[in-house]
Short mmCIF file of C-alpha atoms in Angstrom, two decimals:
data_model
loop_
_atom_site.label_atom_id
_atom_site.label_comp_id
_atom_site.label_asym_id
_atom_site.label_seq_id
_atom_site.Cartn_x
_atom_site.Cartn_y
_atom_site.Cartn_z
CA UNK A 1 91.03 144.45 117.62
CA UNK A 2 93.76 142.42 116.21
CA UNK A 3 95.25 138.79 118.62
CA UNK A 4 98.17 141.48 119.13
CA UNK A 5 96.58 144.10 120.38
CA UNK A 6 94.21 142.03 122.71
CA UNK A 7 97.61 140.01 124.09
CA UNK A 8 99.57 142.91 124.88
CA UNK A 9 96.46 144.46 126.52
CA UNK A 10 96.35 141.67 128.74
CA UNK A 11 100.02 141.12 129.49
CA UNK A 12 100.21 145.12 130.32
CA UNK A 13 98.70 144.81 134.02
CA UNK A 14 101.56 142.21 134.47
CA UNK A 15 104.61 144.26 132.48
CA UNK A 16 103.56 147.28 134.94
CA UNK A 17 104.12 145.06 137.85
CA UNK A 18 107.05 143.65 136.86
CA UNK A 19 108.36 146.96 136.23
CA UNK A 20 107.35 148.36 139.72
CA UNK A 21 109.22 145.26 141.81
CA UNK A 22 112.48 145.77 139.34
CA UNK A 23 112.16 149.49 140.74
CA UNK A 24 111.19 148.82 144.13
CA UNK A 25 114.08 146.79 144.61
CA UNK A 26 116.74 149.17 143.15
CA UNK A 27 115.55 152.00 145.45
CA UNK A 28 116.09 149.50 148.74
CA UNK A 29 119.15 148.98 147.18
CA UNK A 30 120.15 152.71 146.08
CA UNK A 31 118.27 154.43 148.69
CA UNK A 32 120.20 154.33 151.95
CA UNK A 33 123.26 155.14 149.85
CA UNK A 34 120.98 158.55 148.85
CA UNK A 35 120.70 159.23 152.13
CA UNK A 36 124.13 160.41 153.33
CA UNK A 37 124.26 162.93 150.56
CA UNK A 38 122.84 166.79 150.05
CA UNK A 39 119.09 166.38 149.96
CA UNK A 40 116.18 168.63 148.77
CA UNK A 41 112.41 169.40 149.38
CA UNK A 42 110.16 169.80 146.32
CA UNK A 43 107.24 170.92 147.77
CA UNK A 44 103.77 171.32 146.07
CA UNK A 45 100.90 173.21 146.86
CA UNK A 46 98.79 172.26 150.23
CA UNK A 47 95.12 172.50 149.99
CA UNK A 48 91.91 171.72 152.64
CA UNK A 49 89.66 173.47 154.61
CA UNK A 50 90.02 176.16 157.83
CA UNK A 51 90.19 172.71 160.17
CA UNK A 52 92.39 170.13 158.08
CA UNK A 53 95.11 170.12 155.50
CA UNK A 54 97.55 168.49 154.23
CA UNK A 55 100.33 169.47 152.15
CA UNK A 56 102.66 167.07 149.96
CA UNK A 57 105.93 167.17 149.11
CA UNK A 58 108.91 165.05 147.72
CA UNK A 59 112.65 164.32 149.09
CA UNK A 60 115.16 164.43 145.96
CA UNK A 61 118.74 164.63 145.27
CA UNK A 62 119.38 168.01 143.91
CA UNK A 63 119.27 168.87 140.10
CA UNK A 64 120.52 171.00 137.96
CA UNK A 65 118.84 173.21 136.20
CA UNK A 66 118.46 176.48 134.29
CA UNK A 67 115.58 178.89 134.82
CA UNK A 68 113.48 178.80 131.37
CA UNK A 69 113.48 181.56 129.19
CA UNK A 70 111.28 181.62 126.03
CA UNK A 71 114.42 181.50 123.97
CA UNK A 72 115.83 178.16 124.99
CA UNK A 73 116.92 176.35 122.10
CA UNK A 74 114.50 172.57 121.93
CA UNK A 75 117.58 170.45 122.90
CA UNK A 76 118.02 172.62 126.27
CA UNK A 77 114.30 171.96 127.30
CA UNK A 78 114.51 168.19 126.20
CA UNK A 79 117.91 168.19 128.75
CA UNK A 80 115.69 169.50 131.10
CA UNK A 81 112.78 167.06 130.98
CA UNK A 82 115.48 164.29 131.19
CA UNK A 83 116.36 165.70 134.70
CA UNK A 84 113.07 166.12 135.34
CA UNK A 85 111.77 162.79 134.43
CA UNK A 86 114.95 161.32 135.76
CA UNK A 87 114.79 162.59 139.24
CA UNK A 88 116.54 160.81 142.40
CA UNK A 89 114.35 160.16 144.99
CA UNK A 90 115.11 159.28 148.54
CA UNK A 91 112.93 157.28 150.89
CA UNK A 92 113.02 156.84 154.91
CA UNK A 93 113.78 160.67 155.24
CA UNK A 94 111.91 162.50 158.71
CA UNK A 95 110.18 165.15 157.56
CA UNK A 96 108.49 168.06 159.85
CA UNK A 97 106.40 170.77 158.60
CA UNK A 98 104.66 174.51 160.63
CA UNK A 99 101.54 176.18 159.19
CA UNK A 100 99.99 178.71 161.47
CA UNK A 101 101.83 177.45 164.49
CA UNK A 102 100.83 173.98 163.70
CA UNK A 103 103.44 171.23 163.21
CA UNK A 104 103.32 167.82 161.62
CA UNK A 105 105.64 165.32 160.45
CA UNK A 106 106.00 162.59 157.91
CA UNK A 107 108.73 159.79 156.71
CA UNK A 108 109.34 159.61 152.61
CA UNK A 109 108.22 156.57 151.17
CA UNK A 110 110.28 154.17 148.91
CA UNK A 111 109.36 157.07 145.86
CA UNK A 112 110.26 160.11 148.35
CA UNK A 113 107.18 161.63 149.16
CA UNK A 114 105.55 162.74 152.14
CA UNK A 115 102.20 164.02 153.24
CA UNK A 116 102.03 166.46 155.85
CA UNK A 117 98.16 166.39 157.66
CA UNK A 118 97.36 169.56 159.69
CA UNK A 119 94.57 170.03 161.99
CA UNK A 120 94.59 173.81 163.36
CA UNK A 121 93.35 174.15 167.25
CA UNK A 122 92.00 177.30 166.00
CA UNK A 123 90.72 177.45 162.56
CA UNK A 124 92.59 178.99 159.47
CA UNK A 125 91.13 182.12 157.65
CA UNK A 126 90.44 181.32 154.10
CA UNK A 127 93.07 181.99 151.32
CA UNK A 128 96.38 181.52 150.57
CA UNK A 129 99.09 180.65 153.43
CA UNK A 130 102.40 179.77 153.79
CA UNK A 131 103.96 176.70 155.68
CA UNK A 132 107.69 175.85 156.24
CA UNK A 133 109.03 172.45 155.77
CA UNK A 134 112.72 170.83 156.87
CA UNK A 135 114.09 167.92 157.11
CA UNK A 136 114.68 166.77 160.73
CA UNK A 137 118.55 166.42 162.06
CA UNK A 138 118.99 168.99 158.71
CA UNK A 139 119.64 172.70 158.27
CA UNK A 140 117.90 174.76 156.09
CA UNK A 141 113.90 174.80 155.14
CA UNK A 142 111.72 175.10 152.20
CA UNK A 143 108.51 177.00 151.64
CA UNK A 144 104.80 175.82 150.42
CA UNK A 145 102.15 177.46 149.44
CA UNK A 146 99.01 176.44 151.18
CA UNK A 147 95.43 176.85 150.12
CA UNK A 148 92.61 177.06 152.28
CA UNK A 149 88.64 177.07 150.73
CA UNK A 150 86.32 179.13 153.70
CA UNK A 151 83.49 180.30 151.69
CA UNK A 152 82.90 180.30 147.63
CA UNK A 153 80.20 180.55 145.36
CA UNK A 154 81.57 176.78 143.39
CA UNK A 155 84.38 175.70 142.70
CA UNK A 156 86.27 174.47 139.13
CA UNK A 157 88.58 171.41 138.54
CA UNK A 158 89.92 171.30 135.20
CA UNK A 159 92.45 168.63 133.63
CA UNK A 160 95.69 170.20 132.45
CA UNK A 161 96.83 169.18 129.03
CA UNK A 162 94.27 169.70 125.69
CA UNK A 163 92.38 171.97 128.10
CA UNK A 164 94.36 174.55 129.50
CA UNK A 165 97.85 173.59 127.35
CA UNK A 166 97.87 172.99 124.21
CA UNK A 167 99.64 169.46 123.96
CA UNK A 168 98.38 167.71 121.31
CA UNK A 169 97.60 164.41 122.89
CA UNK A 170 95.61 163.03 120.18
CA UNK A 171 98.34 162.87 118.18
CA UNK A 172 101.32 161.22 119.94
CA UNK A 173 104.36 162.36 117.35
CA UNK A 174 102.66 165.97 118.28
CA UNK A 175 102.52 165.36 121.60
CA UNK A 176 106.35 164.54 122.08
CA UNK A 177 107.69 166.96 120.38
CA UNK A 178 105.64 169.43 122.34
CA UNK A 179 106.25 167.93 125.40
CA UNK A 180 109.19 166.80 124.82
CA UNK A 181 111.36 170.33 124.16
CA UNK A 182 109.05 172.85 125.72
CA UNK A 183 109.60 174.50 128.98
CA UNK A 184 107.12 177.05 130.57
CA UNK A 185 107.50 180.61 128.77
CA UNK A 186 107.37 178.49 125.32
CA UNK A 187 104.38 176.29 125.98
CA UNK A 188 101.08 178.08 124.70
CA UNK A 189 97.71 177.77 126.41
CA UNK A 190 94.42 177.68 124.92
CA UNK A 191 93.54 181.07 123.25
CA UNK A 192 91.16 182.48 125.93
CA UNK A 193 91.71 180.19 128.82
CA UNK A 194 93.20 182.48 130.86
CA UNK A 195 90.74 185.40 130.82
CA UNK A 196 88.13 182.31 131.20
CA UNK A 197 89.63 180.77 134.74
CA UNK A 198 90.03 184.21 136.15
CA UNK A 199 86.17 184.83 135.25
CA UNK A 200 85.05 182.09 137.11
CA UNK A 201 87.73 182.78 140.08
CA UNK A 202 86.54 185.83 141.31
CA UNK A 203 83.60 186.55 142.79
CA UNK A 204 83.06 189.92 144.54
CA UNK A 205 85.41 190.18 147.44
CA UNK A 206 85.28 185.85 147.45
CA UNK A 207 87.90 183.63 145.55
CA UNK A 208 86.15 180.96 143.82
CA UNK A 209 89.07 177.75 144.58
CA UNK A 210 90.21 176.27 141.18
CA UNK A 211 91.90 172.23 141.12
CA UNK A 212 94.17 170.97 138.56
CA UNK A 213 94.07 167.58 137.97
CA UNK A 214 96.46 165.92 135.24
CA UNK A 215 97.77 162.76 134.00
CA UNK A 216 101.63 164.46 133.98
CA UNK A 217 103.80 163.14 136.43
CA UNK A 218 104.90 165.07 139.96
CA UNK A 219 108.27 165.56 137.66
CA UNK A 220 107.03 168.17 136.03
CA UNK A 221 105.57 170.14 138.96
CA UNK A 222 107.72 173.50 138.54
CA UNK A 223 107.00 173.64 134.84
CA UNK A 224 103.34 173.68 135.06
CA UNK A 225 103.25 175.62 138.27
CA UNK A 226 105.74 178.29 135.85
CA UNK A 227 103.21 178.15 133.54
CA UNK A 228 100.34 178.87 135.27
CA UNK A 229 102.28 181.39 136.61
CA UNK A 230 103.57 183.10 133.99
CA UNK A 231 100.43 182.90 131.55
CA UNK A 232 98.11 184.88 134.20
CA UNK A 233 96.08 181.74 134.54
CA UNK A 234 94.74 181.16 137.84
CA UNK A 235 97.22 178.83 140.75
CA UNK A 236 95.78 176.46 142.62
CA UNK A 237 96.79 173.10 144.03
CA UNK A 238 97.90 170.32 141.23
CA UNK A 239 97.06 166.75 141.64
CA UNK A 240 99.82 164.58 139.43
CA UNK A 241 100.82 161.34 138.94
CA UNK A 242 102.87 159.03 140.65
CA UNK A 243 104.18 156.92 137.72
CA UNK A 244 105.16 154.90 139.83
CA UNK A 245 102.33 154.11 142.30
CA UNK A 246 99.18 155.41 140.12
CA UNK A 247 100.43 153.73 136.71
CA UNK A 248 98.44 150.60 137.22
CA UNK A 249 94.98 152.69 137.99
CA UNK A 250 95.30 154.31 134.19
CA UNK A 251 94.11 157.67 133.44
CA UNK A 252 90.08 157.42 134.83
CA UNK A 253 90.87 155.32 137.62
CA UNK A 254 93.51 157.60 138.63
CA UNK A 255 91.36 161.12 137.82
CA UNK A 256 88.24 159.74 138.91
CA UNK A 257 89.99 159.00 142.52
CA UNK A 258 91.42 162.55 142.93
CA UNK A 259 87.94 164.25 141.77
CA UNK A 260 85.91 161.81 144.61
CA UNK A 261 88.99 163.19 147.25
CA UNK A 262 87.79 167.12 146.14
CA UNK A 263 84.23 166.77 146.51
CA UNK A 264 84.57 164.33 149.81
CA UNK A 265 86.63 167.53 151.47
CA UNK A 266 84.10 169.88 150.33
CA UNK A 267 81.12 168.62 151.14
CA UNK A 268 78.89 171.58 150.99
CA UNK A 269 80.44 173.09 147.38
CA UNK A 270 79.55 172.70 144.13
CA UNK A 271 82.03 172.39 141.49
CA UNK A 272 82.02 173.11 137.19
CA UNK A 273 84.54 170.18 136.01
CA UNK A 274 86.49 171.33 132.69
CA UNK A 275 87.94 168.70 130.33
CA UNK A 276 88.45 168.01 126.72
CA UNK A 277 87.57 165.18 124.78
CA UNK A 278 90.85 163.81 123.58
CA UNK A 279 91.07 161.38 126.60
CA UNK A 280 88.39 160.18 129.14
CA UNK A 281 87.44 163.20 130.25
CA UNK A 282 83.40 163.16 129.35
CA UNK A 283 83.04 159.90 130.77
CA UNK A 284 84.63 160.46 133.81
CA UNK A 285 82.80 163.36 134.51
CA UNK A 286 79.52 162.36 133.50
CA UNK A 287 80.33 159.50 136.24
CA UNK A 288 80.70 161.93 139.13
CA UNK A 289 77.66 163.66 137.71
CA UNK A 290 75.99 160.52 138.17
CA UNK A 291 77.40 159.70 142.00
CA UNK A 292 77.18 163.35 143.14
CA UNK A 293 73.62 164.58 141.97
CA UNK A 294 73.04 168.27 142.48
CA UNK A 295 76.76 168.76 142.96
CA UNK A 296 78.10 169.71 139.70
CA UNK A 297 76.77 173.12 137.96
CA UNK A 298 78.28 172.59 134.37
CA UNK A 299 80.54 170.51 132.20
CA UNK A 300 83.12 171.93 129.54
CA UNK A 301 84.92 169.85 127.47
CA UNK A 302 87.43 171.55 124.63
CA UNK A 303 86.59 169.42 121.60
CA UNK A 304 89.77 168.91 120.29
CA UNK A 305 88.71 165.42 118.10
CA UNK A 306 85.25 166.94 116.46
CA UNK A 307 83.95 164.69 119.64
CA UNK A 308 80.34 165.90 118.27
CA UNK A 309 80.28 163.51 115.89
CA UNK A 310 81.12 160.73 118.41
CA UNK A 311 77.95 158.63 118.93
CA UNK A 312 78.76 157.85 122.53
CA UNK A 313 79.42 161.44 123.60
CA UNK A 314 76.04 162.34 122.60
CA UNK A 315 74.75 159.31 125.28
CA UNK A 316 76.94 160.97 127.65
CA UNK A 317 75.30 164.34 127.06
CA UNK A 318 71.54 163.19 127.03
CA UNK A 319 72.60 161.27 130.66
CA UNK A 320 73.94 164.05 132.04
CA UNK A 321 71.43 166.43 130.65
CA UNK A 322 69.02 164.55 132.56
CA UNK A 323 70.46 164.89 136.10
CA UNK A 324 70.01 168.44 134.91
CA UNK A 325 73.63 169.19 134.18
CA UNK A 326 74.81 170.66 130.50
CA UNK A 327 77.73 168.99 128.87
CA UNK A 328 78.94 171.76 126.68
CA UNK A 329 81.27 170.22 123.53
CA UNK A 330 82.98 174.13 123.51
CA UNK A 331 85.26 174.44 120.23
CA UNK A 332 86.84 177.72 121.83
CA UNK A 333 86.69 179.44 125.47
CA UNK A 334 84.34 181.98 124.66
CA UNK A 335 81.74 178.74 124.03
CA UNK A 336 82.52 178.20 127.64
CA UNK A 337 81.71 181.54 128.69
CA UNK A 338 78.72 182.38 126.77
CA UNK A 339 77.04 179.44 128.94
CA UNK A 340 78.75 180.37 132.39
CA UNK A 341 77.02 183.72 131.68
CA UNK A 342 74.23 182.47 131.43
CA UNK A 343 73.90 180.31 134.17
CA UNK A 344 74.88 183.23 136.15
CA UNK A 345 78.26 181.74 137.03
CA UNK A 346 80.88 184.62 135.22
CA UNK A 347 79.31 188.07 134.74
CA UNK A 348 78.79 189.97 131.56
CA UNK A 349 82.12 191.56 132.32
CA UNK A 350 84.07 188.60 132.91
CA UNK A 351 82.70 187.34 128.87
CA UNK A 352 83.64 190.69 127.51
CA UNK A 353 87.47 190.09 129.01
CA UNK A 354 86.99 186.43 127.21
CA UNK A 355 86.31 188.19 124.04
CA UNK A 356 88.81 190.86 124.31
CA UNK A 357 91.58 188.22 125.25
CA UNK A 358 90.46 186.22 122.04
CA UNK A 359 90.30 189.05 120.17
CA UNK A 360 93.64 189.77 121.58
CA UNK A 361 94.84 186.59 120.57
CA UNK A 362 93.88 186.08 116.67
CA UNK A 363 94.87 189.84 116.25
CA UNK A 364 97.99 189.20 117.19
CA UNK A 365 99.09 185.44 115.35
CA UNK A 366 100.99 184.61 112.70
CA UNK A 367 99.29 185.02 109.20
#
């Protein structure tokens, strides 16, 4: 590595700092002037168990924007991620939520968000429930979904982008112009990935919980939740960055943190971590494979960077081979499934809907 390189490196833990005092002292200076306007609650999804959750929101100034459509010119979704990425938070702001009859509050920190802890006197069915959040001394409320795990055969968390999306983060030129003037009907998932997650969702009459956790920012919250959404791909709760807060942890410390969080509220389930090998991903997960033996049930990483020919992925394999856990390098979903079949974890019906939506998918692209 070149002087450069190995100065900037070392100056970056200082730049980041720098940059989060410049900002913390423009919101005590901008904040309480926030205040005294229209505010909103972006609300994400809540998550936890029959007898705790909490549920995590954000206090903005309102922002205008249009619903996407899939055909939005690429300068109308690059206005949007502007708004997005240039939201208007407000700190100091009371905050009261009700799930199931339950209340609890919560004051906005300095970046405007909130996290709303519940502990139900009588405990919550598992599945999906609905909580309503307001601002205190305010009319009006906003809705959140809520996500509670009872019983489930495992459970999958799988990173976001070059794993489910398509975003072409090895290549950064790539990645910006996908990011960068996308919205949510125009942003394409893995061929596949779809039919793969619902596979390893259901379960009989259970609901096998799914986890998204990504390096994106809490910004763009609607447009992956509207992509989920809209691409059939199974919703659960998204765990995003803070780029304000989390920047200085970088992308393991950061993912490696939320992962720990999962498996400390669930105890007594197993989880199947999904990746690709564009970022950290393998390593990260063969860590937790390391600190939670018997815990995890498989591996998948999308190689999207012919990561079989990296030396140090095939040490990562052998180690986690030996705490009796496959790392599968899967070029395509249906390499996923053909091993979640036979570890008993999809059935031969769920593989066949893999196939089909592959199938589907190659029949059906541009020559």
């Amino acid at each position: 590595m070149n002087p450069a390189k190995i100065a900037f490196k070392a100056a970056l833990p200082l730049i980041e700092r720098a940059t989060l005092g410049v900002d913390r002292a423009f919101s005590n200076f901008i904040q309480p002037r926030r205040m005294k306007g229209k505010l909103i609650l972006q609300m994400y999804v809540g998550w936890g168990t029959p007898g705790e959750v909490e549920l995590t929101g954000r206090v903005l100034l309102p922002r205008d924007m249009r619903p996407a459509r899939k055909g939005d010119p690429r300068w109308r979704n690059f206005e949007n991620i502007v708004r997005r990425l240039s939201s208007r938070e407000v700190g100091g702001v009371r905050v009261v939520g009700v799930l199931d009859g339950q209340s609890a509050e919560d004051t906005s920190d300095v970046d405007g968000y909130f996290t709303l802890r519940f502990a139900p006197a009588v405990p919550l069915p598992g599945g999906w429930h609905e909580a309503t959040v307001s601002i205190i001394g305010r009319e009006g409320h906003s809705r959140a979904r809520v996500q509670v795990v009872e019983q489930a055969k495992f459970g999958i968390i799988s990173d976001l982008d070059d794993t489910v999306i398509q975003s072409d983060v090895t290549s950064i030129p790539r990645m910006l112009a996908t990011v960068l003037t996308g919205n949510a009907r125009t942003r394409t998932p893995f061929p596949g990935v779809g039919a793969l997650y619902r596979a390893l969702t259901r379960d009989g009459q259970e609901r096998n919980p799914i986890f998204y956790v990504s390096s994106s920012p809490w910004n763009f919250f609607d447009l992956l939740w509207q992509f989920l959404d809209y691409r059939r791909i199974p919703l659960g709760p998204l765990f995003l960055r803070n780029w304000g807060a989390d920047l200085l942890k970088g992308h393991g410390g950061y993912k490696h943190e939320v992962i720990e969080r999962i498996f400390q509220r669930f105890p007594d389930l197993k989880f199947i971590l999904v990746g690709d090998s564009g970022e950290k991903d393998p390593a990260i997960y063969a860590e937790i494979v390391r600190r939670h033996p018997g815990r995890v049930l498989a591996v998948y990483i999308r190689d999207i960077s012919e990561a079989f020919r990296d030396e140090s992925i095939g040490q990562l394999r052998a180690e986690v081979h030996k705490a009796g856990v496959d790392l599968v390098l899967a070029s395509d979903s249906l390499t996923a499934a053909s091993h979640a079949m036979a570890l008993g974890l999809i059935t031969p019906q769920g593989y066949r809907n893999v196939m089909s939506s592959l199938a589907r998918t190659y029949q059906t692209a541009p020559n």
